[in-house]
Amino acid sequence: MKHYNRKTLISAAMIFLLISFSSYMSLVIFALYINSKAGILLTSVIVALPNMIRFFSGLLTPKIERMLGKKQSLFLAVCIMAVCYIFYVVFKEWKGLLLAGILNGLAELLYQPIIKSIFAQAANDTSGIEFVHRMRYLVICVAGLLGPLAGGWISALCGYEFCLYLSSGLFAAACIPIFFMPRINSDVIVSSGVKGRKRFETARNKKLWAYIISGTIVFIVFSQFESVYSLALDTVYENPANVYSLLLALNSLFGILLQIYSISRNKKEKKNLSIKQGIMCFQLGFALFAFAFLLGERGLIVFILGVFVYSVGEVVTIPGLDIQIDVIAPADAKSAYFSLAEFRTLGFVSGPVVMSWMLEKAGAVFSCISSIVFLAGALAVNELAKRYPAGTK
């Protein structure tokens, strides 16, 4: 028997690639464009809204999916994405931009747990679970490398608004593979009594909540490099944007190469690095970042080495967090588990705030050291989770 369903995996990967690429394409100009209309404070709110609203996926997404079905819910989410990116261009006042941000958040609230559960349904066994989630993360790495390059080139050639319109068009194009996707089963719950019991069992699963807490702490640290690390580089380099662009591009390139290597090892059924080892690579990466900041402008080579080690930690840990959720989720509750796991987005919301505060109060070196401490806490919670049974007791 194959470890995964090829048709389902290809369909999910095509949808995910289109949406991830279009998101990354507009990411490079999004904050700059909104800031030209709304100012810094409102821009920060609009940028943060999707992750803030995703926090409530565990409460809302399973209910919407039960009403509409998995495939229809995904179709609705993608349509909303296409519309809200047009709204970002069309609306000039803060109320309209805020509405667009809220719609974007509602779309993400539906899209993120459902696309993860579709990847999960493509797996036929434990080896398949490992493979499909690493394929999903490989798509993110490819989109993260090519999307910003395309966005920078298109926005320079045609302007910011054209870039946002093109993203909207690519979101709409993702509806095509959704329409032709093989039949996808929603989480099957047959009666109201069973519904209530399933929700209760999911909500009191100690192992699940330990993984959620651990993942939240990891995302607090991970989101810092992905969002506001240019502020730390600004304390050392005269051209922090150029250095940050280089480090992000290398991170994506290393991620692609390492993820391909990891998938090839998975196919040969050799043992991959564990979450524990991945978090330790994260810690070593931040230790190298701290040393690079101490070296000042002479530390660029150390930064590049740190990005490589950080990337090893990323390709092991980030998909590994979803793999852990998938392994403990019953076949008829994948969306419910991944919806609750969206509580981890609290890390993406709070991480940039934490780092900005650390930078202002203690500097870049201390910020890196604090990240190592945070990751030690995440590792401790993740190891503790292994002591809990997969069920609810």
mmCIF file of C-alpha atoms in Angstrom:
data_model
loop_
_atom_site.group_PDB
_atom_site.id
_atom_site.type_symbol
_atom_site.label_atom_id
_atom_site.label_comp_id
_atom_site.label_asym_id
_atom_site.label_seq_id
_atom_site.Cartn_x
_atom_site.Cartn_y
_atom_site.Cartn_z
ATOM 1 C CA MET A 1 0.000 0.000 0.000
ATOM 2 C CA LYS A 2 1.194 3.511 -0.819
ATOM 3 C CA HIS A 3 2.009 5.768 2.117
ATOM 4 C CA TYR A 4 -0.130 8.585 0.687
ATOM 5 C CA ASN A 5 -2.945 9.363 -1.765
ATOM 6 C CA ARG A 6 -1.207 10.917 -4.771
ATOM 7 C CA LYS A 7 -4.240 12.736 -6.255
ATOM 8 C CA THR A 8 -5.250 14.343 -2.981
ATOM 9 C CA LEU A 9 -1.667 15.386 -2.227
ATOM 10 C CA ILE A 10 -1.142 16.941 -5.684
ATOM 11 C CA SER A 11 -4.423 18.875 -5.464
ATOM 12 C CA ALA A 12 -3.631 20.153 -1.963
ATOM 13 C CA ALA A 13 -0.080 21.113 -3.012
ATOM 14 C CA MET A 14 -1.332 23.048 -6.084
ATOM 15 C CA ILE A 15 -3.846 25.020 -3.991
ATOM 16 C CA PHE A 16 -1.291 25.654 -1.273
ATOM 17 C CA LEU A 17 1.391 26.758 -3.748
ATOM 18 C CA LEU A 18 -0.882 29.276 -5.489
ATOM 19 C CA ILE A 19 -2.080 30.805 -2.236
ATOM 20 C CA SER A 20 1.335 30.821 -0.534
ATOM 21 C CA PHE A 21 3.062 32.291 -3.601
ATOM 22 C CA SER A 22 0.493 35.081 -3.977
ATOM 23 C CA SER A 23 0.685 35.876 -0.244
ATOM 24 C CA TYR A 24 4.496 36.094 -0.282
ATOM 25 C CA MET A 25 4.402 38.107 -3.510
ATOM 26 C CA SER A 26 2.406 40.887 -1.842
ATOM 27 C CA LEU A 27 4.165 40.559 1.511
ATOM 28 C CA VAL A 28 7.154 42.630 0.373
ATOM 29 C CA ILE A 29 4.982 45.685 -0.389
ATOM 30 C CA PHE A 30 1.896 45.130 1.760
ATOM 31 C CA ALA A 31 2.872 47.094 4.888
ATOM 32 C CA LEU A 32 4.392 49.893 2.787
ATOM 33 C CA TYR A 33 1.214 50.217 0.711
ATOM 34 C CA ILE A 34 -1.176 50.180 3.689
ATOM 35 C CA ASN A 35 1.070 52.649 5.547
ATOM 36 C CA SER A 36 0.766 55.101 2.635
ATOM 37 C CA LYS A 37 -2.997 55.170 3.302
ATOM 38 C CA ALA A 38 -3.415 54.561 7.012
ATOM 39 C CA GLY A 39 -0.268 55.455 8.981
ATOM 40 C CA ILE A 40 1.981 53.250 11.107
ATOM 41 C CA LEU A 41 -0.400 52.450 13.991
ATOM 42 C CA LEU A 42 -3.337 51.319 11.846
ATOM 43 C CA THR A 43 -0.974 49.485 9.496
ATOM 44 C CA SER A 44 0.374 47.422 12.399
ATOM 45 C CA VAL A 45 -3.201 46.541 13.411
ATOM 46 C CA ILE A 46 -4.217 45.541 9.862
ATOM 47 C CA VAL A 47 -1.054 43.441 9.411
ATOM 48 C CA ALA A 48 -1.673 41.665 12.731
ATOM 49 C CA LEU A 49 -5.450 41.116 12.242
ATOM 50 C CA PRO A 50 -5.299 37.827 10.250
ATOM 51 C CA ASN A 51 -3.199 36.100 12.916
ATOM 52 C CA MET A 52 -5.309 37.594 15.705
ATOM 53 C CA ILE A 53 -8.518 36.269 14.140
ATOM 54 C CA ARG A 54 -6.936 32.879 13.345
ATOM 55 C CA PHE A 55 -6.571 32.485 17.098
ATOM 56 C CA PHE A 56 -10.316 31.713 17.211
ATOM 57 C CA SER A 57 -10.207 28.920 14.629
ATOM 58 C CA GLY A 58 -10.702 26.302 17.331
ATOM 59 C CA LEU A 59 -14.067 27.817 18.227
ATOM 60 C CA LEU A 60 -15.470 28.618 14.770
ATOM 61 C CA THR A 61 -13.883 26.563 11.980
ATOM 62 C CA PRO A 62 -15.296 23.116 12.923
ATOM 63 C CA LYS A 63 -18.828 24.593 13.123
ATOM 64 C CA ILE A 64 -18.555 26.271 9.712
ATOM 65 C CA GLU A 65 -17.080 23.138 8.166
ATOM 66 C CA ARG A 66 -19.912 20.994 9.531
ATOM 67 C CA MET A 67 -22.455 23.390 8.002
ATOM 68 C CA LEU A 68 -20.840 23.794 4.563
ATOM 69 C CA GLY A 69 -18.495 20.827 4.157
ATOM 70 C CA LYS A 70 -14.697 20.845 3.932
ATOM 71 C CA LYS A 71 -14.380 21.490 0.199
ATOM 72 C CA GLN A 72 -17.025 24.232 0.181
ATOM 73 C CA SER A 73 -15.475 25.911 3.240
ATOM 74 C CA LEU A 74 -12.073 25.959 1.540
ATOM 75 C CA PHE A 75 -13.649 27.398 -1.643
ATOM 76 C CA LEU A 76 -15.338 30.138 0.420
ATOM 77 C CA ALA A 77 -12.075 31.010 2.197
ATOM 78 C CA VAL A 78 -10.162 31.387 -1.065
ATOM 79 C CA CYS A 79 -12.929 33.544 -2.596
ATOM 80 C CA ILE A 80 -12.837 35.835 0.451
ATOM 81 C CA MET A 81 -9.043 36.145 0.078
ATOM 82 C CA ALA A 82 -9.451 37.233 -3.550
ATOM 83 C CA VAL A 83 -12.064 39.839 -2.603
ATOM 84 C CA CYS A 84 -10.262 41.298 0.411
ATOM 85 C CA TYR A 85 -7.065 41.964 -1.595
ATOM 86 C CA ILE A 86 -9.164 43.997 -4.045
ATOM 87 C CA PHE A 87 -10.635 45.840 -1.057
ATOM 88 C CA TYR A 88 -7.120 46.746 0.134
ATOM 89 C CA VAL A 89 -6.684 48.669 -3.129
ATOM 90 C CA VAL A 90 -10.199 50.048 -3.567
ATOM 91 C CA PHE A 91 -10.785 51.369 -0.053
ATOM 92 C CA LYS A 92 -8.978 54.587 0.832
ATOM 93 C CA GLU A 93 -10.240 55.234 4.377
ATOM 94 C CA TRP A 94 -9.380 53.353 7.546
ATOM 95 C CA LYS A 95 -12.834 51.772 7.982
ATOM 96 C CA GLY A 96 -12.653 50.027 4.616
ATOM 97 C CA LEU A 97 -9.067 48.882 5.177
ATOM 98 C CA LEU A 98 -10.035 47.531 8.589
ATOM 99 C CA LEU A 99 -12.944 45.643 7.004
ATOM 100 C CA ALA A 100 -10.543 44.147 4.447
ATOM 101 C CA GLY A 101 -8.213 43.059 7.270
ATOM 102 C CA ILE A 102 -11.093 41.415 9.149
ATOM 103 C CA LEU A 103 -12.194 39.560 6.004
ATOM 104 C CA ASN A 104 -8.600 38.428 5.452
ATOM 105 C CA GLY A 105 -8.537 37.097 9.006
ATOM 106 C CA LEU A 106 -11.828 35.229 8.556
ATOM 107 C CA ALA A 107 -10.468 33.660 5.366
ATOM 108 C CA GLU A 108 -7.281 32.577 7.163
ATOM 109 C CA LEU A 109 -9.385 31.236 10.050
ATOM 110 C CA LEU A 110 -11.082 28.842 7.631
ATOM 111 C CA TYR A 111 -8.209 28.169 5.247
ATOM 112 C CA GLN A 112 -5.309 27.270 7.535
ATOM 113 C CA PRO A 113 -6.781 24.356 9.560
ATOM 114 C CA ILE A 114 -8.712 22.984 6.573
ATOM 115 C CA ILE A 115 -5.744 22.868 4.176
ATOM 116 C CA LYS A 116 -3.665 21.177 6.890
ATOM 117 C CA SER A 117 -6.401 18.602 7.460
ATOM 118 C CA ILE A 118 -6.571 17.912 3.686
ATOM 119 C CA PHE A 119 -2.825 17.265 3.626
ATOM 120 C CA ALA A 120 -3.357 15.014 6.647
ATOM 121 C CA GLN A 121 -6.108 13.077 4.837
ATOM 122 C CA ALA A 122 -3.679 12.412 1.978
ATOM 123 C CA ALA A 123 -1.604 10.216 4.320
ATOM 124 C CA ASN A 124 -2.404 6.505 4.588
ATOM 125 C CA ASP A 125 -0.063 5.629 7.478
ATOM 126 C CA THR A 126 2.544 7.088 9.861
ATOM 127 C CA SER A 127 5.207 7.327 7.164
ATOM 128 C CA GLY A 128 2.690 9.102 4.973
ATOM 129 C CA ILE A 129 1.961 11.641 7.705
ATOM 130 C CA GLU A 130 5.652 12.557 7.864
ATOM 131 C CA PHE A 131 5.879 12.793 4.078
ATOM 132 C CA VAL A 132 2.774 14.933 3.386
ATOM 133 C CA HIS A 133 3.563 17.529 6.051
ATOM 134 C CA ARG A 134 7.142 17.866 4.885
ATOM 135 C CA MET A 135 5.855 18.272 1.325
ATOM 136 C CA ARG A 136 3.550 21.017 2.596
ATOM 137 C CA TYR A 137 6.471 22.797 4.215
ATOM 138 C CA LEU A 138 8.571 22.382 1.058
ATOM 139 C CA VAL A 139 5.837 24.275 -0.801
ATOM 140 C CA ILE A 140 6.085 27.071 1.796
ATOM 141 C CA CYS A 141 9.864 27.260 1.288
ATOM 142 C CA VAL A 142 9.525 27.440 -2.512
ATOM 143 C CA ALA A 143 6.840 30.130 -2.256
ATOM 144 C CA GLY A 144 8.915 31.979 0.352
ATOM 145 C CA LEU A 145 11.872 32.115 -2.041
ATOM 146 C CA LEU A 146 10.103 32.880 -5.337
ATOM 147 C CA GLY A 147 7.166 34.977 -4.085
ATOM 148 C CA PRO A 148 9.160 37.933 -2.663
ATOM 149 C CA LEU A 149 11.444 37.972 -5.733
ATOM 150 C CA ALA A 150 8.409 38.121 -8.034
ATOM 151 C CA GLY A 151 6.716 40.714 -5.824
ATOM 152 C CA GLY A 152 9.760 42.979 -5.775
ATOM 153 C CA TRP A 153 10.173 42.774 -9.563
ATOM 154 C CA ILE A 154 6.453 43.221 -10.376
ATOM 155 C CA SER A 155 5.921 46.099 -7.911
ATOM 156 C CA ALA A 156 8.982 47.920 -9.284
ATOM 157 C CA LEU A 157 7.775 47.428 -12.859
ATOM 158 C CA CYS A 158 4.009 47.914 -12.472
ATOM 159 C CA GLY A 159 3.414 49.428 -9.026
ATOM 160 C CA TYR A 160 2.092 48.261 -5.662
ATOM 161 C CA GLU A 161 -1.587 48.193 -6.680
ATOM 162 C CA PHE A 162 -0.969 45.895 -9.657
ATOM 163 C CA CYS A 163 0.903 43.509 -7.339
ATOM 164 C CA LEU A 164 -2.128 43.317 -5.012
ATOM 165 C CA TYR A 165 -4.536 42.850 -7.936
ATOM 166 C CA LEU A 166 -2.333 40.038 -9.262
ATOM 167 C CA SER A 167 -2.366 38.361 -5.848
ATOM 168 C CA SER A 168 -6.166 38.557 -5.892
ATOM 169 C CA GLY A 169 -6.196 36.909 -9.312
ATOM 170 C CA LEU A 170 -3.931 34.094 -8.138
ATOM 171 C CA PHE A 171 -6.185 33.507 -5.126
ATOM 172 C CA ALA A 172 -9.132 33.227 -7.524
ATOM 173 C CA ALA A 173 -7.097 30.815 -9.695
ATOM 174 C CA ALA A 174 -6.722 28.525 -6.654
ATOM 175 C CA CYS A 175 -10.470 27.869 -6.916
ATOM 176 C CA ILE A 176 -9.819 25.778 -10.049
ATOM 177 C CA PRO A 177 -7.862 22.937 -8.346
ATOM 178 C CA ILE A 178 -10.366 23.090 -5.463
ATOM 179 C CA PHE A 179 -13.195 22.472 -7.945
ATOM 180 C CA PHE A 180 -11.400 19.462 -9.479
ATOM 181 C CA MET A 181 -10.108 18.115 -6.172
ATOM 182 C CA PRO A 182 -10.987 14.474 -5.398
ATOM 183 C CA ARG A 183 -13.794 13.969 -2.917
ATOM 184 C CA ILE A 184 -12.713 15.138 0.533
ATOM 185 C CA ASN A 185 -14.430 13.793 3.604
ATOM 186 C CA SER A 186 -15.398 16.196 6.356
ATOM 187 C CA ASP A 187 -14.947 15.060 9.936
ATOM 188 C CA VAL A 188 -17.717 12.509 10.356
ATOM 189 C CA ILE A 189 -19.864 13.004 13.442
ATOM 190 C CA VAL A 190 -23.236 11.327 13.247
ATOM 191 C CA SER A 191 -25.382 12.702 16.059
ATOM 192 C CA SER A 192 -25.609 15.685 18.373
ATOM 193 C CA GLY A 193 -24.631 13.544 21.345
ATOM 194 C CA VAL A 194 -21.552 12.269 19.545
ATOM 195 C CA LYS A 195 -20.782 15.838 18.390
ATOM 196 C CA GLY A 196 -20.712 17.083 21.950
ATOM 197 C CA ARG A 197 -18.648 14.141 23.174
ATOM 198 C CA LYS A 198 -16.096 14.545 20.362
ATOM 199 C CA ARG A 199 -15.680 18.271 21.058
ATOM 200 C CA PHE A 200 -15.347 17.577 24.781
ATOM 201 C CA GLU A 201 -12.778 14.827 24.246
ATOM 202 C CA THR A 202 -10.750 17.047 21.910
ATOM 203 C CA ALA A 203 -10.835 20.022 24.287
ATOM 204 C CA ARG A 204 -9.628 17.990 27.304
ATOM 205 C CA ASN A 205 -6.779 16.176 25.541
ATOM 206 C CA LYS A 206 -3.740 17.027 27.693
ATOM 207 C CA LYS A 207 -1.274 15.863 25.054
ATOM 208 C CA LEU A 208 -2.863 18.166 22.466
ATOM 209 C CA TRP A 209 -2.734 21.191 24.781
ATOM 210 C CA ALA A 210 0.872 20.498 25.724
ATOM 211 C CA TYR A 211 1.757 20.452 22.014
ATOM 212 C CA ILE A 212 -0.194 23.696 21.530
ATOM 213 C CA ILE A 213 1.680 25.418 24.383
ATOM 214 C CA SER A 214 5.027 24.157 23.102
ATOM 215 C CA GLY A 215 4.216 25.284 19.561
ATOM 216 C CA THR A 216 3.095 28.718 20.775
ATOM 217 C CA ILE A 217 6.451 29.277 22.482
ATOM 218 C CA VAL A 218 8.329 28.132 19.360
ATOM 219 C CA PHE A 219 6.275 30.530 17.221
ATOM 220 C CA ILE A 220 7.044 33.432 19.588
ATOM 221 C CA VAL A 221 10.704 32.951 18.655
ATOM 222 C CA PHE A 222 10.191 31.872 15.029
ATOM 223 C CA SER A 223 8.012 34.911 14.210
ATOM 224 C CA GLN A 224 10.775 37.271 15.305
ATOM 225 C CA PHE A 225 13.163 36.255 12.529
ATOM 226 C CA GLU A 226 10.291 36.152 10.035
ATOM 227 C CA SER A 227 9.007 39.666 10.772
ATOM 228 C CA VAL A 228 11.028 42.219 12.758
ATOM 229 C CA TYR A 229 14.625 40.948 12.656
ATOM 230 C CA SER A 230 15.529 43.898 10.444
ATOM 231 C CA LEU A 231 15.141 46.067 13.573
ATOM 232 C CA ALA A 232 17.908 44.096 15.291
ATOM 233 C CA LEU A 233 20.129 44.298 12.207
ATOM 234 C CA ASP A 234 19.570 48.066 12.184
ATOM 235 C CA THR A 235 21.627 48.270 15.392
ATOM 236 C CA VAL A 236 24.693 46.933 13.526
ATOM 237 C CA TYR A 237 24.456 47.592 9.780
ATOM 238 C CA GLU A 238 24.013 50.775 7.790
ATOM 239 C CA ASN A 239 21.974 48.841 5.203
ATOM 240 C CA PRO A 240 19.852 46.483 7.370
ATOM 241 C CA ALA A 241 17.223 45.967 4.631
ATOM 242 C CA ASN A 242 19.812 44.543 2.226
ATOM 243 C CA VAL A 243 21.329 42.270 4.874
ATOM 244 C CA TYR A 244 17.872 41.118 5.991
ATOM 245 C CA SER A 245 16.842 40.363 2.384
ATOM 246 C CA LEU A 246 20.007 38.287 1.952
ATOM 247 C CA LEU A 247 19.381 36.327 5.160
ATOM 248 C CA LEU A 248 15.705 35.693 4.277
ATOM 249 C CA ALA A 249 16.636 34.499 0.777
ATOM 250 C CA LEU A 250 19.306 32.176 2.200
ATOM 251 C CA ASN A 251 16.839 30.899 4.796
ATOM 252 C CA SER A 252 14.351 29.997 2.048
ATOM 253 C CA LEU A 253 17.069 28.425 -0.142
ATOM 254 C CA PHE A 254 18.479 26.381 2.749
ATOM 255 C CA GLY A 255 14.913 25.399 3.675
ATOM 256 C CA ILE A 256 14.207 24.050 0.184
ATOM 257 C CA LEU A 257 17.442 22.052 -0.001
ATOM 258 C CA LEU A 258 17.130 20.685 3.528
ATOM 259 C CA GLN A 259 13.454 19.793 3.100
ATOM 260 C CA ILE A 260 14.188 17.904 -0.137
ATOM 261 C CA TYR A 261 16.950 16.038 1.697
ATOM 262 C CA SER A 262 14.605 15.292 4.599
ATOM 263 C CA ILE A 263 11.889 13.979 2.257
ATOM 264 C CA SER A 264 14.391 11.739 0.446
ATOM 265 C CA ARG A 265 15.463 10.290 3.800
ATOM 266 C CA ASN A 266 11.806 9.768 4.692
ATOM 267 C CA LYS A 267 11.245 7.807 1.463
ATOM 268 C CA LYS A 268 14.127 5.513 2.349
ATOM 269 C CA GLU A 269 12.564 5.110 5.821
ATOM 270 C CA LYS A 270 15.660 6.288 7.603
ATOM 271 C CA LYS A 271 15.337 8.045 10.933
ATOM 272 C CA ASN A 272 15.022 11.829 10.707
ATOM 273 C CA LEU A 273 15.915 14.413 13.328
ATOM 274 C CA SER A 274 13.411 14.733 16.180
ATOM 275 C CA ILE A 275 11.611 17.844 17.445
ATOM 276 C CA LYS A 276 14.064 17.867 20.350
ATOM 277 C CA GLN A 277 17.052 18.026 18.015
ATOM 278 C CA GLY A 278 15.290 20.600 15.839
ATOM 279 C CA ILE A 279 14.697 22.959 18.778
ATOM 280 C CA MET A 280 18.319 22.531 19.822
ATOM 281 C CA CYS A 281 19.374 23.597 16.293
ATOM 282 C CA PHE A 282 17.157 26.659 16.699
ATOM 283 C CA GLN A 283 18.972 27.440 19.951
ATOM 284 C CA LEU A 284 22.401 27.000 18.357
ATOM 285 C CA GLY A 285 21.313 29.287 15.518
ATOM 286 C CA PHE A 286 20.348 32.050 17.956
ATOM 287 C CA ALA A 287 23.627 31.553 19.832
ATOM 288 C CA LEU A 288 25.450 32.198 16.542
ATOM 289 C CA PHE A 289 23.230 35.260 15.930
ATOM 290 C CA ALA A 290 24.201 36.625 19.362
ATOM 291 C CA PHE A 291 27.901 36.120 18.581
ATOM 292 C CA ALA A 292 27.428 37.812 15.189
ATOM 293 C CA PHE A 293 25.867 40.863 16.871
ATOM 294 C CA LEU A 294 28.849 41.028 19.222
ATOM 295 C CA LEU A 295 31.177 41.065 16.194
ATOM 296 C CA GLY A 296 29.266 43.947 14.621
ATOM 297 C CA GLU A 297 29.706 44.478 10.877
ATOM 298 C CA ARG A 298 32.413 41.802 10.817
ATOM 299 C CA GLY A 299 29.835 39.174 11.798
ATOM 300 C CA LEU A 300 28.089 38.647 8.442
ATOM 301 C CA ILE A 301 29.714 35.231 7.852
ATOM 302 C CA VAL A 302 28.624 34.148 11.331
ATOM 303 C CA PHE A 303 25.093 35.363 10.527
ATOM 304 C CA ILE A 304 25.057 33.224 7.373
ATOM 305 C CA LEU A 305 26.282 30.196 9.338
ATOM 306 C CA GLY A 306 23.616 30.944 11.953
ATOM 307 C CA VAL A 307 20.921 31.079 9.258
ATOM 308 C CA PHE A 308 21.992 27.649 7.996
ATOM 309 C CA VAL A 309 21.779 26.082 11.476
ATOM 310 C CA TYR A 310 18.519 27.982 12.122
ATOM 311 C CA SER A 311 17.162 26.581 8.834
ATOM 312 C CA VAL A 312 17.969 23.021 9.961
ATOM 313 C CA GLY A 313 15.958 23.686 13.112
ATOM 314 C CA GLU A 314 13.134 25.200 11.059
ATOM 315 C CA VAL A 315 12.691 22.324 8.572
ATOM 316 C CA VAL A 316 12.654 19.820 11.436
ATOM 317 C CA THR A 317 10.618 21.709 14.025
ATOM 318 C CA ILE A 318 7.949 23.706 12.158
ATOM 319 C CA PRO A 319 6.443 20.832 10.114
ATOM 320 C CA GLY A 320 7.206 18.532 13.050
ATOM 321 C CA LEU A 321 4.780 20.492 15.244
ATOM 322 C CA ASP A 322 1.956 19.755 12.781
ATOM 323 C CA ILE A 323 3.070 16.139 12.424
ATOM 324 C CA GLN A 324 2.694 15.736 16.204
ATOM 325 C CA ILE A 325 -0.864 17.080 16.042
ATOM 326 C CA ASP A 326 -1.729 14.842 13.088
ATOM 327 C CA VAL A 327 -0.390 11.694 14.775
ATOM 328 C CA ILE A 328 -2.608 12.105 17.852
ATOM 329 C CA ALA A 329 -5.713 13.319 15.936
ATOM 330 C CA PRO A 330 -8.406 10.688 15.262
ATOM 331 C CA ALA A 331 -9.285 10.204 11.591
ATOM 332 C CA ASP A 332 -12.736 11.785 12.110
ATOM 333 C CA ALA A 333 -11.430 14.844 13.995
ATOM 334 C CA LYS A 334 -8.477 16.155 11.963
ATOM 335 C CA SER A 335 -10.017 19.586 11.345
ATOM 336 C CA ALA A 336 -11.051 19.919 14.999
ATOM 337 C CA TYR A 337 -7.492 19.209 16.194
ATOM 338 C CA PHE A 338 -5.857 21.504 13.644
ATOM 339 C CA SER A 339 -8.436 24.209 14.434
ATOM 340 C CA LEU A 340 -7.557 24.088 18.128
ATOM 341 C CA ALA A 341 -3.872 24.077 17.172
ATOM 342 C CA GLU A 342 -4.425 27.505 15.588
ATOM 343 C CA PHE A 343 -4.291 28.869 19.149
ATOM 344 C CA ARG A 344 -0.536 28.693 18.507
ATOM 345 C CA THR A 345 -0.882 31.820 16.327
ATOM 346 C CA LEU A 346 -0.769 33.746 19.608
ATOM 347 C CA GLY A 347 2.993 33.227 19.218
ATOM 348 C CA PHE A 348 2.996 34.990 15.839
ATOM 349 C CA VAL A 349 1.056 37.915 17.306
ATOM 350 C CA SER A 350 3.132 38.315 20.478
ATOM 351 C CA GLY A 351 6.592 37.397 19.105
ATOM 352 C CA PRO A 352 7.317 40.680 17.274
ATOM 353 C CA VAL A 353 6.079 42.658 20.295
ATOM 354 C CA VAL A 354 8.327 40.674 22.650
ATOM 355 C CA MET A 355 11.390 41.139 20.449
ATOM 356 C CA SER A 356 10.749 44.869 19.922
ATOM 357 C CA TRP A 357 10.529 45.325 23.692
ATOM 358 C CA MET A 358 13.711 43.276 24.259
ATOM 359 C CA LEU A 359 15.601 45.277 21.644
ATOM 360 C CA GLU A 360 14.555 48.574 23.172
ATOM 361 C CA LYS A 361 15.332 47.563 26.750
ATOM 362 C CA ALA A 362 18.402 45.310 26.438
ATOM 363 C CA GLY A 363 19.689 45.124 22.865
ATOM 364 C CA ALA A 364 20.053 42.504 20.136
ATOM 365 C CA VAL A 365 22.434 40.141 21.980
ATOM 366 C CA PHE A 366 20.120 39.843 24.987
ATOM 367 C CA SER A 367 17.173 39.309 22.630
ATOM 368 C CA CYS A 368 18.960 36.321 21.053
ATOM 369 C CA ILE A 369 19.820 34.871 24.465
ATOM 370 C CA SER A 370 16.202 35.281 25.614
ATOM 371 C CA SER A 371 15.104 33.350 22.504
ATOM 372 C CA ILE A 372 17.340 30.459 23.586
ATOM 373 C CA VAL A 373 15.647 30.498 27.004
ATOM 374 C CA PHE A 374 12.166 30.575 25.443
ATOM 375 C CA LEU A 375 13.081 27.591 23.274
ATOM 376 C CA ALA A 376 14.297 25.689 26.340
ATOM 377 C CA GLY A 377 10.810 26.162 27.803
ATOM 378 C CA ALA A 378 9.223 24.918 24.567
ATOM 379 C CA LEU A 379 11.489 21.857 24.601
ATOM 380 C CA ALA A 380 10.602 21.083 28.240
ATOM 381 C CA VAL A 381 6.846 21.261 27.532
ATOM 382 C CA ASN A 382 7.191 19.163 24.359
ATOM 383 C CA GLU A 383 9.130 16.482 26.214
ATOM 384 C CA LEU A 384 6.537 16.542 29.014
ATOM 385 C CA ALA A 385 3.777 15.975 26.435
ATOM 386 C CA LYS A 386 5.310 12.603 25.541
ATOM 387 C CA ARG A 387 4.370 11.347 29.015
ATOM 388 C CA TYR A 388 0.671 11.904 28.370
ATOM 389 C CA PRO A 389 -1.393 9.238 26.588
ATOM 390 C CA ALA A 390 -2.707 10.057 23.112
ATOM 391 C CA GLY A 391 -6.239 10.105 24.477
ATOM 392 C CA THR A 392 -7.795 12.367 27.083
ATOM 393 C CA LYS A 393 -6.848 10.783 30.371
#
